[in-house]
Coordinates of C-alpha atoms in Angstrom, one line a residue:
X647 CA 169.8 99.6 97.3
X648 CA 168.0 96.2 98.1
X649 CA 164.7 95.7 95.9
X650 CA 161.5 95.6 98.3
X651 CA 159.5 93.0 97.2
X652 CA 157.3 95.4 95.9
X653 CA 159.7 96.4 93.6
X654 CA 160.3 92.8 92.1
X655 CA 159.0 92.5 88.5
X656 CA 159.1 88.6 87.3
X657 CA 158.6 88.9 83.5
X658 CA 155.7 86.3 83.4
X659 CA 152.1 86.6 82.6
X660 CA 151.4 84.5 85.5
X661 CA 153.2 87.1 87.8
X662 CA 151.4 89.9 86.4
X663 CA 148.1 87.8 86.9
X664 CA 149.1 87.4 90.8
X665 CA 149.9 90.9 91.2
X666 CA 146.6 92.2 89.4
X667 CA 144.9 89.7 91.9
X668 CA 146.2 91.0 95.1
X669 CA 145.7 94.4 93.7
X670 CA 142.1 94.3 92.6
X671 CA 140.3 94.6 96.5
X672 CA 142.4 98.0 96.6
X673 CA 141.5 99.3 93.0
X674 CA 138.2 101.5 94.1
X675 CA 137.6 104.2 96.3
X676 CA 140.8 103.5 98.4
X677 CA 143.2 103.8 95.1
X678 CA 141.4 107.0 94.1
X679 CA 142.2 108.8 97.5
X680 CA 145.9 107.6 98.0
X681 CA 147.1 107.2 94.1
X682 CA 149.2 110.2 94.5
X683 CA 151.2 109.8 97.5
X684 CA 154.7 108.6 97.1
X685 CA 155.5 106.7 100.4
X686 CA 159.0 105.4 98.6
X687 CA 160.0 101.8 97.4
X688 CA 159.3 100.1 100.8
X689 CA 155.6 100.9 100.7
X690 CA 153.9 100.7 97.4
X691 CA 150.5 99.7 98.9
X692 CA 148.5 102.3 97.7
X693 CA 149.1 101.8 93.9
X694 CA 149.2 98.6 91.6
X695 CA 152.4 98.6 89.9
X696 CA 151.0 96.6 87.0
X697 CA 152.6 98.6 84.4
X698 CA 155.7 96.5 83.6
X699 CA 153.2 93.8 82.7
X700 CA 150.9 95.9 81.2
X701 CA 153.3 97.6 79.0
X702 CA 154.2 94.4 77.2
X703 CA 151.0 93.1 77.1
X704 CA 151.6 90.1 79.4
X705 CA 148.4 91.3 80.8
X706 CA 146.2 93.5 78.7
X707 CA 144.1 96.7 79.6
X708 CA 140.9 94.9 78.8
X709 CA 141.5 92.0 81.3
X710 CA 142.5 94.6 84.0
X711 CA 139.6 96.5 83.4
X712 CA 137.1 93.6 83.4
X713 CA 138.8 92.3 86.9
X714 CA 138.4 95.9 88.6
X715 CA 135.0 96.6 87.3
X716 CA 133.7 93.1 88.5
X717 CA 135.0 93.8 92.1
X718 CA 134.1 97.5 92.0
X719 CA 131.8 98.5 89.3
X720 CA 132.8 101.1 87.1
X721 CA 131.8 104.0 89.5
X722 CA 133.7 102.4 92.0
X723 CA 136.9 102.2 90.2
X724 CA 136.2 105.1 88.0
X725 CA 139.5 106.9 88.9
X726 CA 141.8 103.7 88.3
X727 CA 140.0 102.9 84.9
X728 CA 140.8 106.5 84.0
X729 CA 144.5 106.1 84.5
X730 CA 144.5 102.8 82.9
X731 CA 143.3 104.8 79.8
X732 CA 145.8 107.3 79.7
X733 CA 148.1 104.8 78.2
X734 CA 145.6 104.0 75.3
X735 CA 145.4 107.9 75.1
X736 CA 148.9 108.4 74.5
X737 CA 149.3 105.6 72.2
X738 CA 146.4 106.8 70.0
X739 CA 147.8 110.2 69.9
X740 CA 151.1 109.2 68.8
X741 CA 149.6 106.9 66.0
X742 CA 148.3 109.8 64.5
X743 CA 151.3 112.1 65.0
X744 CA 153.9 109.5 64.5
X745 CA 156.5 112.5 63.5
X746 CA 156.6 113.7 66.9
X747 CA 158.5 110.4 67.8
X748 CA 160.9 111.0 64.9
X749 CA 161.4 114.8 66.1
X750 CA 162.0 113.3 69.5
X751 CA 164.9 111.0 68.6
X752 CA 166.3 114.0 66.6
X753 CA 166.0 116.2 69.7
X754 CA 167.9 113.6 71.8
X755 CA 170.7 113.4 69.2
X756 CA 171.0 116.9 69.2
X757 CA 171.0 117.1 73.1
X758 CA 173.7 114.5 73.4
X759 CA 175.9 116.6 70.8
X760 CA 175.5 119.6 72.7
X761 CA 176.5 117.9 76.1
X762 CA 179.6 116.4 74.4
X763 CA 180.6 120.1 73.6
X764 CA 179.7 121.7 76.9
X765 CA 181.5 120.4 79.9
X766 CA 179.4 122.3 82.3
X767 CA 176.5 120.9 81.0
X768 CA 177.9 117.5 80.8
X769 CA 178.7 117.7 84.6
X770 CA 175.5 118.7 85.6
X771 CA 173.9 116.0 83.7
X772 CA 176.4 113.5 85.2
X773 CA 175.2 114.7 88.5
X774 CA 171.5 114.2 87.7
X775 CA 172.0 110.8 86.4
X776 CA 173.8 109.7 89.6
X777 CA 171.6 111.4 92.1
X778 CA 174.2 114.0 93.3
X779 CA 172.3 117.3 92.3
X780 CA 171.9 117.9 96.4
X781 CA 168.1 118.3 96.2
X782 CA 167.1 115.4 98.2
X783 CA 164.0 114.1 96.6
X784 CA 165.5 114.3 92.9
X785 CA 168.5 112.5 94.2
X786 CA 166.4 109.7 95.7
X787 CA 164.2 109.6 92.8
X788 CA 167.2 109.1 90.5
X789 CA 169.0 106.6 92.7
X790 CA 165.6 104.6 92.7
X791 CA 165.3 104.7 88.9
X792 CA 168.5 103.3 88.2
X793 CA 168.2 100.7 91.2
X794 CA 165.0 99.5 90.8
X795 CA 163.6 100.6 87.3
X796 CA 160.4 101.9 88.6
X797 CA 159.2 105.3 90.1
X798 CA 155.8 106.2 91.4
X799 CA 153.8 108.2 88.5
X800 CA 153.7 111.5 90.6
X801 CA 157.4 111.2 91.1
X802 CA 157.8 110.9 87.8
X803 CA 156.1 114.2 87.1
X804 CA 158.2 115.9 89.7
X805 CA 161.5 114.5 88.6
X806 CA 160.4 115.8 84.7
X807 CA 159.6 119.1 86.0
X808 CA 162.7 119.5 88.4
X809 CA 164.8 118.3 85.7
X810 CA 163.4 120.9 83.0
X811 CA 162.9 124.1 85.5
X812 CA 164.6 123.8 88.1
X813 CA 168.3 122.0 86.9
X814 CA 167.9 123.6 83.5
X815 CA 168.8 120.4 81.7
X816 CA 167.3 119.5 78.0
X817 CA 164.1 117.5 78.4
X818 CA 164.7 115.2 75.6
X819 CA 167.7 114.0 77.8
X820 CA 165.5 113.4 80.7
X821 CA 163.0 111.4 78.6
X822 CA 165.9 109.3 77.3
X823 CA 167.0 108.6 80.9
X824 CA 163.7 107.3 81.6
X825 CA 163.6 105.0 78.6
X826 CA 166.9 103.7 79.4
X827 CA 166.2 102.9 83.1
X828 CA 162.2 102.3 83.4
X829 CA 161.1 98.8 83.0
X830 CA 157.5 100.2 81.9
X831 CA 159.4 102.8 79.7
X832 CA 157.1 103.2 76.5
X833 CA 157.6 105.5 73.8
X834 CA 154.3 107.2 73.8
X835 CA 153.6 107.5 77.3
X836 CA 157.1 108.6 78.2
X837 CA 157.8 111.0 75.4
X838 CA 154.6 112.9 75.4
X839 CA 154.2 113.1 79.5
X840 CA 157.6 114.9 79.1
X841 CA 156.2 116.9 76.5
X842 CA 153.3 117.9 78.5
X843 CA 155.3 119.0 81.6
X844 CA 157.1 121.3 79.3
X845 CA 154.1 122.7 77.8
X846 CA 154.8 121.2 74.4
X847 CA 152.0 118.6 74.4
X848 CA 148.9 120.8 75.5
X849 CA 150.4 124.1 74.3
X850 CA 151.2 126.6 77.3
X851 CA 150.2 124.0 79.7
X852 CA 153.2 123.1 82.0
X853 CA 153.5 121.3 85.2
X854 CA 155.4 122.7 88.2
X855 CA 156.9 120.9 90.9
X856 CA 156.0 122.3 94.3
X857 CA 157.6 121.9 97.6
X858 CA 154.4 121.9 99.5
X859 CA 153.0 119.5 96.9
X860 CA 155.9 117.1 97.2
X861 CA 156.2 117.2 101.0
X862 CA 152.5 116.6 101.4
X863 CA 152.3 113.7 99.0
X864 CA 155.7 112.0 100.0
X865 CA 154.6 112.2 103.9
X866 CA 157.2 114.8 104.5
X867 CA 160.4 112.1 103.7
X868 CA 162.2 115.1 102.4
X869 CA 160.9 118.3 103.9
X870 CA 161.8 120.3 100.6
X871 CA 162.3 124.0 101.2
X872 CA 160.2 126.3 98.9
X873 CA 163.0 128.1 97.1
X874 CA 164.8 124.6 96.4
X875 CA 162.7 124.1 93.5
X876 CA 161.9 126.7 90.4
X877 CA 158.9 128.9 91.3
X878 CA 157.8 129.0 87.4
X879 CA 157.2 126.9 84.6
X880 CA 157.4 128.9 81.6
X881 CA 156.5 126.7 78.1
X882 CA 159.3 125.5 76.1
X883 CA 159.6 126.7 72.5
X884 CA 158.7 124.1 70.1
X885 CA 156.9 123.3 66.7
X886 CA 153.4 123.3 67.1
X887 CA 151.7 119.8 67.2
X888 CA 150.9 118.4 63.8
X889 CA 147.4 118.0 62.7
X890 CA 146.2 114.4 63.6
X891 CA 146.6 112.0 60.5
X892 CA 144.0 109.2 60.1
X893 CA 144.8 106.1 62.3
X894 CA 146.4 103.3 60.0
X895 CA 143.9 100.7 58.8
X896 CA 144.9 97.3 60.8
X897 CA 144.8 94.2 58.5
X898 CA 142.4 90.9 59.1
X899 CA 144.1 87.9 59.6
X900 CA 144.7 86.4 56.4
X901 CA 144.1 83.1 54.9
X902 CA 146.5 80.3 54.4
X903 CA 149.3 78.8 56.0
X904 CA 150.1 81.3 58.8
X905 CA 153.2 81.9 61.2
X906 CA 153.1 84.1 64.4
X907 CA 155.6 87.0 65.0
X908 CA 155.8 88.4 68.3
X909 CA 157.5 91.8 69.5
X910 CA 157.7 93.2 73.0
X911 CA 154.7 95.5 72.6
X912 CA 152.1 92.5 72.6
X913 CA 152.8 89.1 74.4
X914 CA 149.6 87.6 74.9
X915 CA 148.9 86.7 71.5
X916 CA 146.7 84.1 71.5
X917 CA 144.1 86.3 72.7
X918 CA 144.3 88.7 69.6
X919 CA 142.2 86.7 67.3
X920 CA 140.8 83.1 67.4
X921 CA 142.3 82.1 64.0
X922 CA 145.6 82.3 65.5
X923 CA 145.0 79.3 67.3
X924 CA 145.9 77.2 64.1
X925 CA 149.2 79.3 63.4
X926 CA 152.1 76.8 62.4
X927 CA 155.0 78.5 63.4
X928 CA 156.1 81.1 66.0
X929 CA 158.9 83.3 66.5
X930 CA 159.7 86.7 68.0
X931 CA 162.1 89.5 68.5
X932 CA 162.9 92.4 70.9
X933 CA 164.1 95.9 69.8
X934 CA 164.5 97.2 73.5
X935 CA 168.0 98.3 72.8
X936 CA 166.8 100.8 70.2
X937 CA 165.1 102.8 73.0
X938 CA 168.1 105.0 73.4
X939 CA 171.3 105.7 71.8
X940 CA 172.9 105.4 75.3
X941 CA 172.9 101.9 77.1
X942 CA 169.5 100.4 78.0
X943 CA 169.6 99.2 81.7
X944 CA 170.1 95.2 81.7
X945 CA 167.2 95.3 84.3
X946 CA 165.0 96.7 81.5
X947 CA 166.6 94.5 78.9
X948 CA 166.2 91.4 80.8
X949 CA 162.6 92.1 81.6
X950 CA 161.5 92.6 77.8
X951 CA 163.6 89.6 76.9
X952 CA 162.1 87.5 79.7
X953 CA 158.7 88.6 78.9
X954 CA 159.0 87.3 75.3
X955 CA 160.5 84.1 76.5
X956 CA 157.7 83.7 78.6
X957 CA 155.3 84.6 75.7
X958 CA 156.8 82.3 73.2
X959 CA 157.0 79.2 75.8
X960 CA 153.2 79.8 76.4
X961 CA 152.1 80.0 72.9
X962 CA 154.7 77.2 71.7
X963 CA 152.7 74.9 74.1
X964 CA 149.2 76.3 73.1
X965 CA 150.1 75.8 69.2
X966 CA 152.6 72.4 69.6
X967 CA 155.2 74.3 67.5
X968 CA 158.6 75.1 68.3
X969 CA 159.8 78.8 69.1
X970 CA 162.4 80.8 67.5
X971 CA 164.0 84.3 68.7
X972 CA 165.5 86.4 66.3
X973 CA 167.4 89.7 66.5
X974 CA 165.2 92.6 64.5
X975 CA 168.3 93.3 62.5
X976 CA 168.3 90.0 60.8
X977 CA 165.2 90.2 58.5
X978 CA 166.6 87.9 55.9
X979 CA 166.9 85.2 58.5
X980 CA 163.3 85.9 59.5
X981 CA 162.3 85.5 55.9
X982 CA 164.2 82.1 55.9
X983 CA 162.3 80.9 58.5
X984 CA 159.0 81.9 57.0
X985 CA 160.0 79.9 54.0
X986 CA 161.2 76.8 56.1
X987 CA 157.7 76.5 57.5
X988 CA 156.0 77.1 54.3
X989 CA 153.9 80.1 55.3
X990 CA 151.6 82.1 53.1
X991 CA 151.6 85.1 55.9
X992 CA 153.3 86.1 59.0
X993 CA 150.9 87.9 61.4
X994 CA 152.0 90.4 64.1
X995 CA 150.1 92.0 66.9
X996 CA 150.0 95.5 66.0
X997 CA 153.4 97.4 66.6
X998 CA 152.6 100.9 67.7
X999 CA 155.2 103.8 67.1
X1000 CA 158.4 103.0 68.7
X1001 CA 161.5 100.8 68.1
X1002 CA 159.8 97.7 67.3
X1003 CA 157.6 99.7 64.9
X1004 CA 161.0 101.2 63.4
X1005 CA 162.1 97.7 62.7
X1006 CA 159.5 96.5 60.7
X1007 CA 159.7 97.6 57.3
X1008 CA 163.0 95.6 56.8
X1009 CA 161.5 92.8 58.0
X1010 CA 158.2 93.4 55.8
X1011 CA 160.5 93.9 52.8
X1012 CA 162.3 90.4 53.6
X1013 CA 159.0 88.6 53.7
X1014 CA 157.7 90.3 50.7
X1015 CA 160.9 89.5 48.5
X1016 CA 160.0 85.8 49.3
X1017 CA 156.4 86.1 48.6
X1018 CA 155.1 86.0 52.3
X1019 CA 152.8 88.8 53.3
X1020 CA 153.1 90.6 56.7
X1021 CA 149.7 91.4 58.5
X1022 CA 149.6 93.4 61.7
X1023 CA 146.3 93.0 63.5
X1024 CA 145.1 95.4 66.2
X1025 CA 143.2 94.6 69.3
X1026 CA 139.6 95.3 69.6
X1027 CA 140.6 97.4 72.7
X1028 CA 143.1 99.9 70.5
X1029 CA 140.6 99.9 67.7
X1030 CA 138.1 101.3 70.2
X1031 CA 140.0 103.8 72.2
X1032 CA 142.4 105.5 69.7
X1033 CA 140.2 107.2 67.6
X1034 CA 139.1 109.2 70.6
X1035 CA 142.5 110.3 70.9
X1036 CA 142.4 113.2 68.7
X1037 CA 143.1 116.1 71.0
X1038 CA 143.2 116.2 74.9
X1039 CA 142.9 113.0 77.2
X1040 CA 139.5 114.3 78.4
X1041 CA 137.8 114.0 75.4
X1042 CA 138.6 110.3 75.3
X1043 CA 137.8 110.1 79.3
X1044 CA 134.2 110.9 78.9
X1045 CA 133.9 108.4 76.1
X1046 CA 135.3 105.6 78.7
X1047 CA 131.9 104.2 79.6
X1048 CA 130.3 103.7 76.1
X1049 CA 133.6 102.5 74.6
X1050 CA 134.0 99.9 77.6
X1051 CA 130.5 98.8 76.9
X1052 CA 131.0 98.6 73.3
X1053 CA 133.7 96.2 74.1
X1054 CA 131.6 94.0 76.3
X1055 CA 132.4 95.1 79.5
X1056 CA 129.9 95.1 82.6
X1057 CA 129.3 98.8 82.3
X1058 CA 126.0 100.7 84.0
X1059 CA 124.9 103.9 81.7
X1060 CA 124.8 105.8 84.7
X1061 CA 128.4 105.6 85.1
X1062 CA 128.9 108.3 82.4
X1063 CA 128.5 111.4 84.4
X1064 CA 130.8 110.1 87.0
X1065 CA 133.3 110.4 84.3
X1066 CA 132.3 113.8 83.1
X1067 CA 132.8 114.8 86.5
X1068 CA 136.0 113.6 86.9
X1069 CA 136.9 115.3 83.6
X1070 CA 135.9 118.9 84.8
X1071 CA 137.5 118.6 88.0
X1072 CA 140.9 117.6 86.3
X1073 CA 140.8 120.2 84.0
X1074 CA 139.9 122.7 86.6
X1075 CA 142.7 121.8 88.9

């Protein structure tokens, strides 16, 4: 499959800003009415495809929200802004329940072991990965996923539902497949979305892929027969969700001689805090290979690696310092870098639950052993939105207007009822 222009994702901030500029005129009611339609990889004119850049924060949620609100006002871009805030909901929810990520990783290992011992299951998995199940839309999406590293959001939901309820495959291996292949694959959004489809995130609430819905929203590209997909989606068995723990308390930017350490989770570092403009050293590492025990697609690795390179290049020019890249499995080398630059502390943009976060304790221990502190500094966007992620999404959604206003965005107080109506409509569907 030759990538169409809409599927080319250059891992630079400039490319993300250009994509945002092209999308902004369509972010209003046109997006709201057409966002659910998957016309195929050759036509993505109805959606933004900004997620690979937002995922790495080459462009941030806040600047995207500012751009679309400036053009359409919040009332006109309500649906797009709501979709943008789903990412913040998933991340905040998982921050309060990090054991869900650990349980998912254990589930992947157990499912892989079952597949090793069960030849029939292994054969069905191989057919699903390769897009050879005989179910036309699913097979097309599987090939698109592997070859282009992207799927329409609605297709992701259909795919997950078919994986679980029609093909009867372990959901953890479907989620793992996505993390290996998606250029915007995110531990929180991906894991919790798959759990939602299965009735594990919102207990008892599942998602059923229906033939009529697929046909309607794919412009009848496949004309799926009703009996080709499962007719029921019973919730999967699983442990109840843990109670939300208090959110971690982020660090202030410390005094002294500072170094800046980047991960693939936040690659616009100099907008994090003005005092970081005085950082004396710069380094970074990516942990993308740890997304899966399987082989992560080279396209995913290249995007994350290229995004880090772009961020280091931009920051090195702004700070007038040389940048270093490390492997996250080399904590002592990172500590050596800190000592060589006579640093009192190393600042990193706050790293949410996932592989990059899993690598931090060893790095922190190595730095601490040399008398260098590691400070995790959180963006005001996350500090504002994450506390509202204690339960379902629509508790957060109703807070979007006042939260954006608190962040300094130009929001009309009269927009709040529109978000409440969106929440009620979604819950009733």
